[in-house]
C-alpha atoms as a printed R data frame, in Angstrom:
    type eleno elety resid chain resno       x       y       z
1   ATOM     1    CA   UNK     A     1  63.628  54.693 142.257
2   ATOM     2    CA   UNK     A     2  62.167  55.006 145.843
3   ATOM     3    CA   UNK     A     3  61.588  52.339 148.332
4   ATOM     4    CA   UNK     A     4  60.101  52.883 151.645
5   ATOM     5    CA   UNK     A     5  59.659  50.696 155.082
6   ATOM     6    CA   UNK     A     6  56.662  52.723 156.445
7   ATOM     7    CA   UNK     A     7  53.803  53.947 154.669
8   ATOM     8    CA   UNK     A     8  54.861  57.511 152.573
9   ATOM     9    CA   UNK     A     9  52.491  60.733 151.349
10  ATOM    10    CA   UNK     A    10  53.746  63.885 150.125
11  ATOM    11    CA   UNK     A    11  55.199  65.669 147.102
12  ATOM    12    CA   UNK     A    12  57.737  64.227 145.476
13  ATOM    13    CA   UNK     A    13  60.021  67.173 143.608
14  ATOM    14    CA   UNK     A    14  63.277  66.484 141.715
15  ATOM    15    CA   UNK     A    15  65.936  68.848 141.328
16  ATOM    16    CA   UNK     A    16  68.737  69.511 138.695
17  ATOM    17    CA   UNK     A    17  71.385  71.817 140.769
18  ATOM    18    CA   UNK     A    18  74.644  73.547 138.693
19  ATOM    19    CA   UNK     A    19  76.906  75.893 140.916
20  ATOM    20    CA   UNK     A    20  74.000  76.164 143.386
21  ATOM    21    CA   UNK     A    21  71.137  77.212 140.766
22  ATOM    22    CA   UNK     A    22  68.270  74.677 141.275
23  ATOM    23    CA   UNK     A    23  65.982  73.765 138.752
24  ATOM    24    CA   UNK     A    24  62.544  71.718 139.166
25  ATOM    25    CA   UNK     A    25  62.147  69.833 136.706
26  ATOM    26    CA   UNK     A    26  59.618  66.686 138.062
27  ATOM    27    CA   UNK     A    27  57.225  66.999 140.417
28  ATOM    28    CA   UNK     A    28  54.324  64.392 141.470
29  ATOM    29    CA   UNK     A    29  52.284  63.847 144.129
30  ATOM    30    CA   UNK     A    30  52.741  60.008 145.812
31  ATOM    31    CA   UNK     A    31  51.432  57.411 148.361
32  ATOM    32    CA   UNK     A    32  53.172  54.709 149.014
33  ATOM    33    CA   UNK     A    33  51.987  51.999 151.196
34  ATOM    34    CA   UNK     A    34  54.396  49.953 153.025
35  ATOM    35    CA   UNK     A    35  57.187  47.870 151.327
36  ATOM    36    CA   UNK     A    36  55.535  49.453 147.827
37  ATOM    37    CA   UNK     A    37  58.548  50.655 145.627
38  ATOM    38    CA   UNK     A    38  58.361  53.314 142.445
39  ATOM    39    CA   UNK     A    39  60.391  54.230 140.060
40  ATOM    40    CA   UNK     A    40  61.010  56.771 137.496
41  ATOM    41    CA   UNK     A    41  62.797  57.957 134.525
42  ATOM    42    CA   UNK     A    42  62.603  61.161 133.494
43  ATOM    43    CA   UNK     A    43  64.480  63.536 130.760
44  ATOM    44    CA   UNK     A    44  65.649  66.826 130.873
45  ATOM    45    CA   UNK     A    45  66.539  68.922 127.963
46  ATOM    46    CA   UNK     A    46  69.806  70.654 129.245
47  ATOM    47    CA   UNK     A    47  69.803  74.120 127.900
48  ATOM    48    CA   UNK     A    48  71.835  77.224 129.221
49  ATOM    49    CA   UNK     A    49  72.924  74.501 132.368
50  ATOM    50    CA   UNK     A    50  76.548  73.916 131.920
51  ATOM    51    CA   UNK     A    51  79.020  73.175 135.581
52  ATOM    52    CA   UNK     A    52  79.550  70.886 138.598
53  ATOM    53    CA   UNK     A    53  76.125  69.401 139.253
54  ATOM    54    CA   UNK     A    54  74.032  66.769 140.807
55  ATOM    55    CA   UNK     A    55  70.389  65.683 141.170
56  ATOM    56    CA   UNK     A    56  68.407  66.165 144.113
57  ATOM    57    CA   UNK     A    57  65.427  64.605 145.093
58  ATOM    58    CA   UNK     A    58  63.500  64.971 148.243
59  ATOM    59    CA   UNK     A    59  59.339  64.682 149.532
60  ATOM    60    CA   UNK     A    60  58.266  65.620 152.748
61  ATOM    61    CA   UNK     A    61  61.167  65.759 155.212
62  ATOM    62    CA   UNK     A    62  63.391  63.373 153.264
63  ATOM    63    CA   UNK     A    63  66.138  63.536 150.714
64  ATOM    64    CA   UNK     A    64  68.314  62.153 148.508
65  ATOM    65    CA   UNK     A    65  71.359  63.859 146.492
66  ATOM    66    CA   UNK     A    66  73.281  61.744 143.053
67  ATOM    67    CA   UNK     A    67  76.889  61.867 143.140
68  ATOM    68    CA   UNK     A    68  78.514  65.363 141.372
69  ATOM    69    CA   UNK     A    69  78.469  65.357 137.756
70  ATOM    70    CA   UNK     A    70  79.382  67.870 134.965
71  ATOM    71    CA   UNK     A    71  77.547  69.311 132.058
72  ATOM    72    CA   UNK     A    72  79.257  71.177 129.181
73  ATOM    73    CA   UNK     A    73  78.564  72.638 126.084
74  ATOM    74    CA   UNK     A    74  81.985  72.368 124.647
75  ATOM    75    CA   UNK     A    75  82.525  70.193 121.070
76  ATOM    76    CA   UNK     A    76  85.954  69.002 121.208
77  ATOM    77    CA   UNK     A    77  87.665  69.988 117.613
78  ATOM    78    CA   UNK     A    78  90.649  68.424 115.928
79  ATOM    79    CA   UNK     A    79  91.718  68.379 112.384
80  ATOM    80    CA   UNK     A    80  94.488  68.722 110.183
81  ATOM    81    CA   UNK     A    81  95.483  69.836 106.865
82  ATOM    82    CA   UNK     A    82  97.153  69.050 104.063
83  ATOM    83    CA   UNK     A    83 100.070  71.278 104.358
84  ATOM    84    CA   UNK     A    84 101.153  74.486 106.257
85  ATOM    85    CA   UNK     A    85 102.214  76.562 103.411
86  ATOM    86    CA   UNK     A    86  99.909  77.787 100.769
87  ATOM    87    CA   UNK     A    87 100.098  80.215  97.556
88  ATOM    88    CA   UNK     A    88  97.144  81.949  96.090
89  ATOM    89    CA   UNK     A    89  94.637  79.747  94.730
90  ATOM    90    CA   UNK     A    90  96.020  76.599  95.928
91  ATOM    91    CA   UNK     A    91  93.549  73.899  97.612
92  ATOM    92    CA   UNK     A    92  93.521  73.611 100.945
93  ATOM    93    CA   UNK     A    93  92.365  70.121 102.678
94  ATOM    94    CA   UNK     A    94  90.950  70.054 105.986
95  ATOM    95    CA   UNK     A    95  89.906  66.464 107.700
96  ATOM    96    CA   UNK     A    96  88.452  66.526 111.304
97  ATOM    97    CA   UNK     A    97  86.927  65.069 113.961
98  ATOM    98    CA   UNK     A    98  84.182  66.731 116.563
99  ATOM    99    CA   UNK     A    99  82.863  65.025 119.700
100 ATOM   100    CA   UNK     A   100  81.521  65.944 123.066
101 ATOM   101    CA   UNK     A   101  83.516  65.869 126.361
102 ATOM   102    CA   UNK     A   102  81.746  62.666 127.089
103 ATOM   103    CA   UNK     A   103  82.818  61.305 123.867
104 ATOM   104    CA   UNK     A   104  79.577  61.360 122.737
105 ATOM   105    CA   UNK     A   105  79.401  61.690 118.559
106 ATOM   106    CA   UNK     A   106  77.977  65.110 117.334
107 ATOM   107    CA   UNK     A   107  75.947  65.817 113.953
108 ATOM   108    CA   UNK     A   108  76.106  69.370 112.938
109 ATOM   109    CA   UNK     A   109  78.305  71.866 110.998
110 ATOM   110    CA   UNK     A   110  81.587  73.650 111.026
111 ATOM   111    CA   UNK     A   111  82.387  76.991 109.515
112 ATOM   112    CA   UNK     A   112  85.916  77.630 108.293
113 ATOM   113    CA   UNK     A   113  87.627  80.852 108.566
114 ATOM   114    CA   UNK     A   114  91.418  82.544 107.501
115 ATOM   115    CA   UNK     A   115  91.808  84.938 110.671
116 ATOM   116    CA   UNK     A   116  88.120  86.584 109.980
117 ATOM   117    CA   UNK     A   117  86.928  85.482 106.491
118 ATOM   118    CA   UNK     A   118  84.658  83.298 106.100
119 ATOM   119    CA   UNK     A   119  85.693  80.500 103.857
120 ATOM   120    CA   UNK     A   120  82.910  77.813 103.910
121 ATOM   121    CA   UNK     A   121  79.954  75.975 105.981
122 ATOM   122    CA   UNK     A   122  80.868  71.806 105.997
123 ATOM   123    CA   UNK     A   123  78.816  69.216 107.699
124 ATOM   124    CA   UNK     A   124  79.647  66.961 110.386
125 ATOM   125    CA   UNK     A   125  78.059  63.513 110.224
126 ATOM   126    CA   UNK     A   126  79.256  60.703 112.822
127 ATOM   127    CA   UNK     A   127  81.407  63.379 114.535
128 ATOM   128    CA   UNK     A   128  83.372  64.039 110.873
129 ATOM   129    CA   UNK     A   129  83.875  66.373 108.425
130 ATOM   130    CA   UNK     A   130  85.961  66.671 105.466
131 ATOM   131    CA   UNK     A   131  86.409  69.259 103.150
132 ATOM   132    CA   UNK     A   132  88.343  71.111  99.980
133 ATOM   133    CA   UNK     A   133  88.808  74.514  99.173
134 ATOM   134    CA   UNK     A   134  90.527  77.171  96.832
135 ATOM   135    CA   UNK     A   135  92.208  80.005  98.888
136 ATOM   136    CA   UNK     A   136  91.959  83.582  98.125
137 ATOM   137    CA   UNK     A   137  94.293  85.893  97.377
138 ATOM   138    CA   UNK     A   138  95.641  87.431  99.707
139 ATOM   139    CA   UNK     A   139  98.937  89.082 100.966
140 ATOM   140    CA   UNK     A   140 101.738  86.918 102.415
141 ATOM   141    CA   UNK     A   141 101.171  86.846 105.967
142 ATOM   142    CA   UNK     A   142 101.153  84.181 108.819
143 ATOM   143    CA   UNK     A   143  97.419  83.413 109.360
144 ATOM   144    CA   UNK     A   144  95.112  81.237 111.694
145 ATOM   145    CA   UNK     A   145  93.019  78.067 110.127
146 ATOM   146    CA   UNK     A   146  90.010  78.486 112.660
147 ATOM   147    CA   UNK     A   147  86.793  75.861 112.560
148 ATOM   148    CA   UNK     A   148  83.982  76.868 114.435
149 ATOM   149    CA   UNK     A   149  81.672  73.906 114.922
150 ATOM   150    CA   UNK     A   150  78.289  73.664 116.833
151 ATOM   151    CA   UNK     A   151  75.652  70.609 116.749
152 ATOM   152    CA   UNK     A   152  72.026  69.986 114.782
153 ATOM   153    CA   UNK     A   153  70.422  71.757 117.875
154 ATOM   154    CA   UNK     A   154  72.426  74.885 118.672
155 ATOM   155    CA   UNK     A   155  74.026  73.322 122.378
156 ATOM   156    CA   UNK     A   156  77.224  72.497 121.809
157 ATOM   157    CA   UNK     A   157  79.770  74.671 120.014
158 ATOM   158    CA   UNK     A   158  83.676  74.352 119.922
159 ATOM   159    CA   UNK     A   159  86.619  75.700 118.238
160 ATOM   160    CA   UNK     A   160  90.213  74.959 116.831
161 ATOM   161    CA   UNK     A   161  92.764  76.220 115.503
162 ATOM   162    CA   UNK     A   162  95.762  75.863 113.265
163 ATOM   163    CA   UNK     A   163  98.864  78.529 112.033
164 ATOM   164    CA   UNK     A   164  99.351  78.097 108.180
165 ATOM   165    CA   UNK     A   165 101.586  80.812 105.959
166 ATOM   166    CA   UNK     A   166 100.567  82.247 102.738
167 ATOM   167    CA   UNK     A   167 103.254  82.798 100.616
168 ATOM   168    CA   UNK     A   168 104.247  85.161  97.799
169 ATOM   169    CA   UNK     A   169 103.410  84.987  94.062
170 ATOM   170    CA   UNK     A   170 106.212  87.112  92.413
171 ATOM   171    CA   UNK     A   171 103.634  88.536  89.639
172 ATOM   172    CA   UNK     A   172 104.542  91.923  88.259
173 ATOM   173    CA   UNK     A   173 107.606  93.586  87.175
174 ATOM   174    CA   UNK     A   174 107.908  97.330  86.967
175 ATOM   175    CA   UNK     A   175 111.103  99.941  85.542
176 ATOM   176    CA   UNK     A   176 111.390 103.634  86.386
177 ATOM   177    CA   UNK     A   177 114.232 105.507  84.492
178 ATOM   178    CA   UNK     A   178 115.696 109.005  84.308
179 ATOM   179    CA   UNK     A   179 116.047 110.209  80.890
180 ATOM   180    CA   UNK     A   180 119.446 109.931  80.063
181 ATOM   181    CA   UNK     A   181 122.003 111.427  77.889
182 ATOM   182    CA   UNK     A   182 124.948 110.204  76.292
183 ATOM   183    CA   UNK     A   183 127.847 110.935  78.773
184 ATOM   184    CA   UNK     A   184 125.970 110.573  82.192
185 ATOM   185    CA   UNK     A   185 123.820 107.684  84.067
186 ATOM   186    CA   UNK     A   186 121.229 105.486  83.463
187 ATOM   187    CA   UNK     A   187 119.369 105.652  86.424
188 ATOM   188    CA   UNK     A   188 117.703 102.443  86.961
189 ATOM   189    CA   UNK     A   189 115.035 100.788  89.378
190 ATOM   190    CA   UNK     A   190 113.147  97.390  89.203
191 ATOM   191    CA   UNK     A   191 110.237  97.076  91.654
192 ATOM   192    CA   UNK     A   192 108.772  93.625  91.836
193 ATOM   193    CA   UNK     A   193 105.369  92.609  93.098
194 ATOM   194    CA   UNK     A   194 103.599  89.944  94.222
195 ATOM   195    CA   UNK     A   195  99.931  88.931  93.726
196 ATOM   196    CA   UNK     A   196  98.175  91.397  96.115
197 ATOM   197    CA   UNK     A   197 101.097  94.144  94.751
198 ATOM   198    CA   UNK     A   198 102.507  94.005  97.930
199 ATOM   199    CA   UNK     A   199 106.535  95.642  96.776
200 ATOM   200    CA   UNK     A   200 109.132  92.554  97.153
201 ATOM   201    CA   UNK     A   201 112.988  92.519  97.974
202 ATOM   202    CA   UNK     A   202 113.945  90.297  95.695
203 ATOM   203    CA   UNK     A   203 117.632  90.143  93.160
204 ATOM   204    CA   UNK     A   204 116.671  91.213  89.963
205 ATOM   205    CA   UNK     A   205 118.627  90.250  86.551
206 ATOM   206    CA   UNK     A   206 118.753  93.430  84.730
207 ATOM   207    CA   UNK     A   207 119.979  93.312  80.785
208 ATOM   208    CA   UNK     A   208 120.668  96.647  78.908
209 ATOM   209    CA   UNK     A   209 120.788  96.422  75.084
210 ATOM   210    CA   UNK     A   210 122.307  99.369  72.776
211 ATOM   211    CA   UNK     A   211 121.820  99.773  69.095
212 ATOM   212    CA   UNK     A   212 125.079  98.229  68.379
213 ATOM   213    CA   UNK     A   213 125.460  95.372  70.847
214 ATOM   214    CA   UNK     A   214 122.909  93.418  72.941
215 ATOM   215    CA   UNK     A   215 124.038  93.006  76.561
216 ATOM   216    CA   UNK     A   216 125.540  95.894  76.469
217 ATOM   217    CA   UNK     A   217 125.196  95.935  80.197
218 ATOM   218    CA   UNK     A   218 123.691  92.362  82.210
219 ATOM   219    CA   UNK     A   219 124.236  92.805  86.513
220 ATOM   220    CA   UNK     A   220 121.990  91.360  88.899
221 ATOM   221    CA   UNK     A   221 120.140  94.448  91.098
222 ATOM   222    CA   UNK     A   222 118.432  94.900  94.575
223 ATOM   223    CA   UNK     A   223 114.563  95.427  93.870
224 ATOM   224    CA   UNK     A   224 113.595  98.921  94.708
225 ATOM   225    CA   UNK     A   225 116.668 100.161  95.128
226 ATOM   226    CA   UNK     A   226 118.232 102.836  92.340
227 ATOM   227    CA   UNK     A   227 121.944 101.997  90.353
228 ATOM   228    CA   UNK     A   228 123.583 103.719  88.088
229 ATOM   229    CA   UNK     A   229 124.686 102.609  84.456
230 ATOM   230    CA   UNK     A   230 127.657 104.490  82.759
231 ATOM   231    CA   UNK     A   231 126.524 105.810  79.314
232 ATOM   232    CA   UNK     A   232 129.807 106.973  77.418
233 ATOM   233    CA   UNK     A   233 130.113 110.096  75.622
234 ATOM   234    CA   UNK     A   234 130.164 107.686  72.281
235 ATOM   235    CA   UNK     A   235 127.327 105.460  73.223
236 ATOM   236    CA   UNK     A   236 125.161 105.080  70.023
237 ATOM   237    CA   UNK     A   237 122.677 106.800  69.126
238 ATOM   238    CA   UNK     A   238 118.649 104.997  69.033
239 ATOM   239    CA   UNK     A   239 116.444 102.878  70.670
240 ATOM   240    CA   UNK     A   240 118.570 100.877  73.831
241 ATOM   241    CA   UNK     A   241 115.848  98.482  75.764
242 ATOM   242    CA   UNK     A   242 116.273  97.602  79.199
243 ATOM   243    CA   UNK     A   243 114.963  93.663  80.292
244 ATOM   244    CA   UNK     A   244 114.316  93.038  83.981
245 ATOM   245    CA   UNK     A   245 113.825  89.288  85.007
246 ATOM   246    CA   UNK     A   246 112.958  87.670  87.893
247 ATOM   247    CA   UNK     A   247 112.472  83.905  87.333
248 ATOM   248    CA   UNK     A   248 109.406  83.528  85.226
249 ATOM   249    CA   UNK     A   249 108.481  87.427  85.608
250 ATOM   250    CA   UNK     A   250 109.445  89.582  83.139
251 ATOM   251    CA   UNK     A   251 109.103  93.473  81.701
252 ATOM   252    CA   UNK     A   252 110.758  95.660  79.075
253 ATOM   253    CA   UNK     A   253 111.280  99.046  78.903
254 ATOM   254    CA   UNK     A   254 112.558 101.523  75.582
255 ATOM   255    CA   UNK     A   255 114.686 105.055  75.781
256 ATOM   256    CA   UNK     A   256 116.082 106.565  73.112
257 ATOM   257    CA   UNK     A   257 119.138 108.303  73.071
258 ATOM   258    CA   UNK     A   258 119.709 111.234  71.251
259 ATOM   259    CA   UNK     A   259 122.962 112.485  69.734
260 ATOM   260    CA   UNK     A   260 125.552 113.953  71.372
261 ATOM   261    CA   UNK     A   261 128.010 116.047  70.140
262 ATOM   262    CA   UNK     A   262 131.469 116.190  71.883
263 ATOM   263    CA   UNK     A   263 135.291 116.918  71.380
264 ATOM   264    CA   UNK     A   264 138.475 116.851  73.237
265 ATOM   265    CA   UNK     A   265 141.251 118.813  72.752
266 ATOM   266    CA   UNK     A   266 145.320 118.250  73.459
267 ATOM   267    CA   UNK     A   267 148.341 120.004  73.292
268 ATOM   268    CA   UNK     A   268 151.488 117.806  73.393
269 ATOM   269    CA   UNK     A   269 154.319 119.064  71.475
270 ATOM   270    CA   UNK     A   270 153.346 121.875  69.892
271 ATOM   271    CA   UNK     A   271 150.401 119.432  68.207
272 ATOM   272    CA   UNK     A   272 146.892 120.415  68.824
273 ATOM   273    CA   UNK     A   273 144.942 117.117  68.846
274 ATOM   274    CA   UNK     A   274 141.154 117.499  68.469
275 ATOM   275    CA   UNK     A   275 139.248 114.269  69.041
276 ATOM   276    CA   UNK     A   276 135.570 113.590  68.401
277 ATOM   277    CA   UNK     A   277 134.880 111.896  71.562
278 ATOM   278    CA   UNK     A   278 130.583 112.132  71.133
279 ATOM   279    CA   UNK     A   279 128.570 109.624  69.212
280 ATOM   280    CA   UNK     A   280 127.458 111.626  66.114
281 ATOM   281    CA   UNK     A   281 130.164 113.475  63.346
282 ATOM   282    CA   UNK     A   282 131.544 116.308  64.285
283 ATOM   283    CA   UNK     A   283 131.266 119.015  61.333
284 ATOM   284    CA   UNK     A   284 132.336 122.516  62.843
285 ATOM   285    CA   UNK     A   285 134.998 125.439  62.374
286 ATOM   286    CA   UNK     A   286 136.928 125.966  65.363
287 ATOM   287    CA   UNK     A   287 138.373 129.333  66.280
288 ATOM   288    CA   UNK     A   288 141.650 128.961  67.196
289 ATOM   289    CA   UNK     A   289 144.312 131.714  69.115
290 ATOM   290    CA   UNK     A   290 148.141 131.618  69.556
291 ATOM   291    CA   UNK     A   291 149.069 135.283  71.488
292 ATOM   292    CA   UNK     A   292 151.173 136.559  74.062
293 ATOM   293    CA   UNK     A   293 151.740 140.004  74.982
294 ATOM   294    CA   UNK     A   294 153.989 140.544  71.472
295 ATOM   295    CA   UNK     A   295 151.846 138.742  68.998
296 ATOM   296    CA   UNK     A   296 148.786 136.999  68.367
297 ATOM   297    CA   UNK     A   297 147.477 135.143  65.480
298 ATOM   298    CA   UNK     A   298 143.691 133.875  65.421
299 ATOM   299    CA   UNK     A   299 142.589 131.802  62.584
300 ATOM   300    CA   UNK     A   300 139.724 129.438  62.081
301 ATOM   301    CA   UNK     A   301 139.899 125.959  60.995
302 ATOM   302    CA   UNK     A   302 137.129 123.749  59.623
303 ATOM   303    CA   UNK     A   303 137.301 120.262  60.937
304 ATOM   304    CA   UNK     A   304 135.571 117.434  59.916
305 ATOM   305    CA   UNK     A   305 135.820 114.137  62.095
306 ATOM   306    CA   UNK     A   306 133.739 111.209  62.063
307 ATOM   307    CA   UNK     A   307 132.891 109.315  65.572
308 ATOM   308    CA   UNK     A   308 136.093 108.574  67.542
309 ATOM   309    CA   UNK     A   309 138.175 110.378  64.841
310 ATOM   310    CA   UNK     A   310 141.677 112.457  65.839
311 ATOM   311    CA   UNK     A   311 142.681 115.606  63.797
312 ATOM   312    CA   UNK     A   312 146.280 117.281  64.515
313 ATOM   313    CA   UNK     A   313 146.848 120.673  63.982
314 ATOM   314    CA   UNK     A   314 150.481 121.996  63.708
315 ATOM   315    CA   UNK     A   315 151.221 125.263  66.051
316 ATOM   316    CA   UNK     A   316 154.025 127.406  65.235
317 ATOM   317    CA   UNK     A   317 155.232 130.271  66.626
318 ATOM   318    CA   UNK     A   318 158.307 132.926  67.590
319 ATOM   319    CA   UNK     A   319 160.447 131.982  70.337
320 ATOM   320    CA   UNK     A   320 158.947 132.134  73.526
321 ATOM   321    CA   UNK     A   321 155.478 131.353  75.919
322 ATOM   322    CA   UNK     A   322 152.123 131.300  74.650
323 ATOM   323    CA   UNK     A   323 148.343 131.306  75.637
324 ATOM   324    CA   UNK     A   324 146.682 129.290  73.213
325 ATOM   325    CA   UNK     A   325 142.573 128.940  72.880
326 ATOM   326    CA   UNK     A   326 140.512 126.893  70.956
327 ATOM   327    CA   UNK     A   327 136.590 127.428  71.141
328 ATOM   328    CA   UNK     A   328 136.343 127.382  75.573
329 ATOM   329    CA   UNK     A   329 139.330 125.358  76.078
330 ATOM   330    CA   UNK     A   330 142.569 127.364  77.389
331 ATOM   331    CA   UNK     A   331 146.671 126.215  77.784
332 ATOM   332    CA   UNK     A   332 148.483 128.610  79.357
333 ATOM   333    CA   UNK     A   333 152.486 128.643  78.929
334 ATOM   334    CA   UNK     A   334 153.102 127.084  75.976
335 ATOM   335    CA   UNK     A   335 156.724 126.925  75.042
336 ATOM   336    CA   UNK     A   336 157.427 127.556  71.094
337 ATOM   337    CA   UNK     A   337 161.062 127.630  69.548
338 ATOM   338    CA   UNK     A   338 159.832 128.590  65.856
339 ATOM   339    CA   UNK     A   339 159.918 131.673  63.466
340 ATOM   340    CA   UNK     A   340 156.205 132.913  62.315
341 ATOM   341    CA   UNK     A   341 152.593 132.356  63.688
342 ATOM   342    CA   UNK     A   342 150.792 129.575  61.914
343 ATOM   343    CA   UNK     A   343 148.286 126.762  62.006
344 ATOM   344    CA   UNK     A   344 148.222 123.632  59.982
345 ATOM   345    CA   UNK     A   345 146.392 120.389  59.861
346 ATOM   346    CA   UNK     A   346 148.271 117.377  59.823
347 ATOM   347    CA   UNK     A   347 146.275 113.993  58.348
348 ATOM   348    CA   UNK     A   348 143.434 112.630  60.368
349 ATOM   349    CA   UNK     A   349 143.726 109.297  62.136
350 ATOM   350    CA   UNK     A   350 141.562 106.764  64.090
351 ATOM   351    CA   UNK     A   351 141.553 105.680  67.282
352 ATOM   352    CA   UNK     A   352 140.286 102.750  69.190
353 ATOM   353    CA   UNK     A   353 137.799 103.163  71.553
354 ATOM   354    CA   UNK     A   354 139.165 102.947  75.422
């Protein structure tokens, strides 16, 4: 509006002035008589123009300046979710709000985003937005919710954002095994995975069956990491499984274990004790030998002992110390007080297993 006293004729310019850039944006040539008054309204498309500003108007010699005002660009964002913690797959609910610093309401769009994936464009109407969603998978990891909004005409743009955590799906269950024999280790090692097979640390139920006895073996084991089962020298011959469970995960895995033939042999007392320790009958001749420097007897004996079975053999001998050897197996010393050489089984027996 201008008013004058005195009669006024000139150009009349207005200005729009941000961190001392001025832009014209009216200009009009006036006379005014005296005591006449104008006035004006005039809009300005703000574009690029963003600061501490004011208007300025002026013609001829005189001026006139508004008070300081600012212009942004910046959408103020807010929203939350529906919880902080997600798995795979679940739904994720996002309600917001967007309005301008001068609480203006905004129409326009938001994008959503995990970190840098895109997730979905949502429209803002009346300065809200709303929206549901199925995550990806993706590996546990703390991430950043981000909404990147901006209004109908490209001017105003803003940006949130929120932490949420993506947690792990235990999904797959894996065994790696030596091959073992009777009489040494099962080596065994559970690896557990989750849904982007990203390797978990995790206590792991492991169940061994044999042949003869399910849960042979059942201990709970440190994912990844390698133990060791005991396999006796008697542990049955066939098809053992070994289960490896993790809540509702599970996996199997077969060996088969072969025989294994094994004996033991004892002198107490003049008795040679021959025991088939293995896990299969033991049908063999053994070559036995009673000697010193004087005398010597070697003689073989069949034997014929089924798993865990004992045969004696009664030694005799002259008076005296001798080296006795049976197949690879020596005893050195042996005190005898009898007349001849000779070698005799005694009956068979049983024994429990230790």
């Amino acid at each position: 509006e201008i008013k004058i006293s005195g009669q006024l004729e000139g150009i009349f310019e207005t200005s729009l002035v941000c961190d001392s850039e001025k832009q014209l944006f009216y200009a009009e040539y006036l006379s005014l008589k005296v005591n006449e008054q104008k006035s004006f309204e005039k809009t300005l498309k703000l574009k690029d123009k963003k600061g501490s500003c004011y208007i300025e108007a002026k013609i001829n010699s005189e001026e006139a300046k508004t008070s300081f005002f600012t212009i942004s660009n910046n959408l103020l964002i807010s929203f939350s979710l529906n919880k902080e913690s997600f798995y795979p797959n679940d739904t994720l609910e996002i309600t917001g709000k967007a309005i301008k610093e001068n609480n203006a309401n905004v129409e326009g769009t938001a994008e959503i985003y995990l970190n840098t994936i895109f997730l979905k464009e949502t429209e803002i109407k009346d300065s809200k937005f709303s929206e549901k969603l199925s995550l990806p998978k993706l590996n546990s990891y703390n991430y950043e919710l981000i909404v990147k909004a901006k209004d109908t005409e490209n001017l105003n743009f803003g940006e949130a954002k929120k932490p949420i955590s993506m947690l792990s799906i235990p999904s797959l269950l894996k065994i790696e095994t030596n091959e073992p024999k009777a009489g040494s280790n099962l080596e065994v090692t559970a690896f557990l995975y989750d849904q982007t097979n990203k390797t978990l640390e995790r206590n792991i139920s492991i169940i061994i069956d044999s042949p003869e006895k399910p849960e042979l073996y059942s201990k709970e084991i440190l994912s990844g990491k390698k133990t060791n089962f005991e396999l006796l020298d008697n542990a049955p011959i066939g098809n053992w499984k070994i289960s490896a469970v993790y809540e509702s995960t599970e996996e199997e895995k077969n060996f088969y274990l072969d025989k294994n033939e094994k004996i033991t042999f004892l002198v107490e007392d003049n008795i040679l004790k021959v025991k088939n320790i293995g896990n299969t009958p033991y049908k063999k001749v053994l070559v036995i030998e009673i000697a010193n420097d004087n005398s010597k007897l070697v003689k073989e004996v069949f034997v014929e002992l089924a798993i865990n079975e004992e045969q004696k053999l009664k030694l005799s001998a002259p008076e005296g110390e001798y080296n006795i050897k049976v197949q690879d197996k020596q005893f050195r010393k042996v005190s005898f007080t009898g007349n001849a050489l000779n070698i005799e089984k005694i009956s068979n027996s049983f024994l429990k297993n230790n």
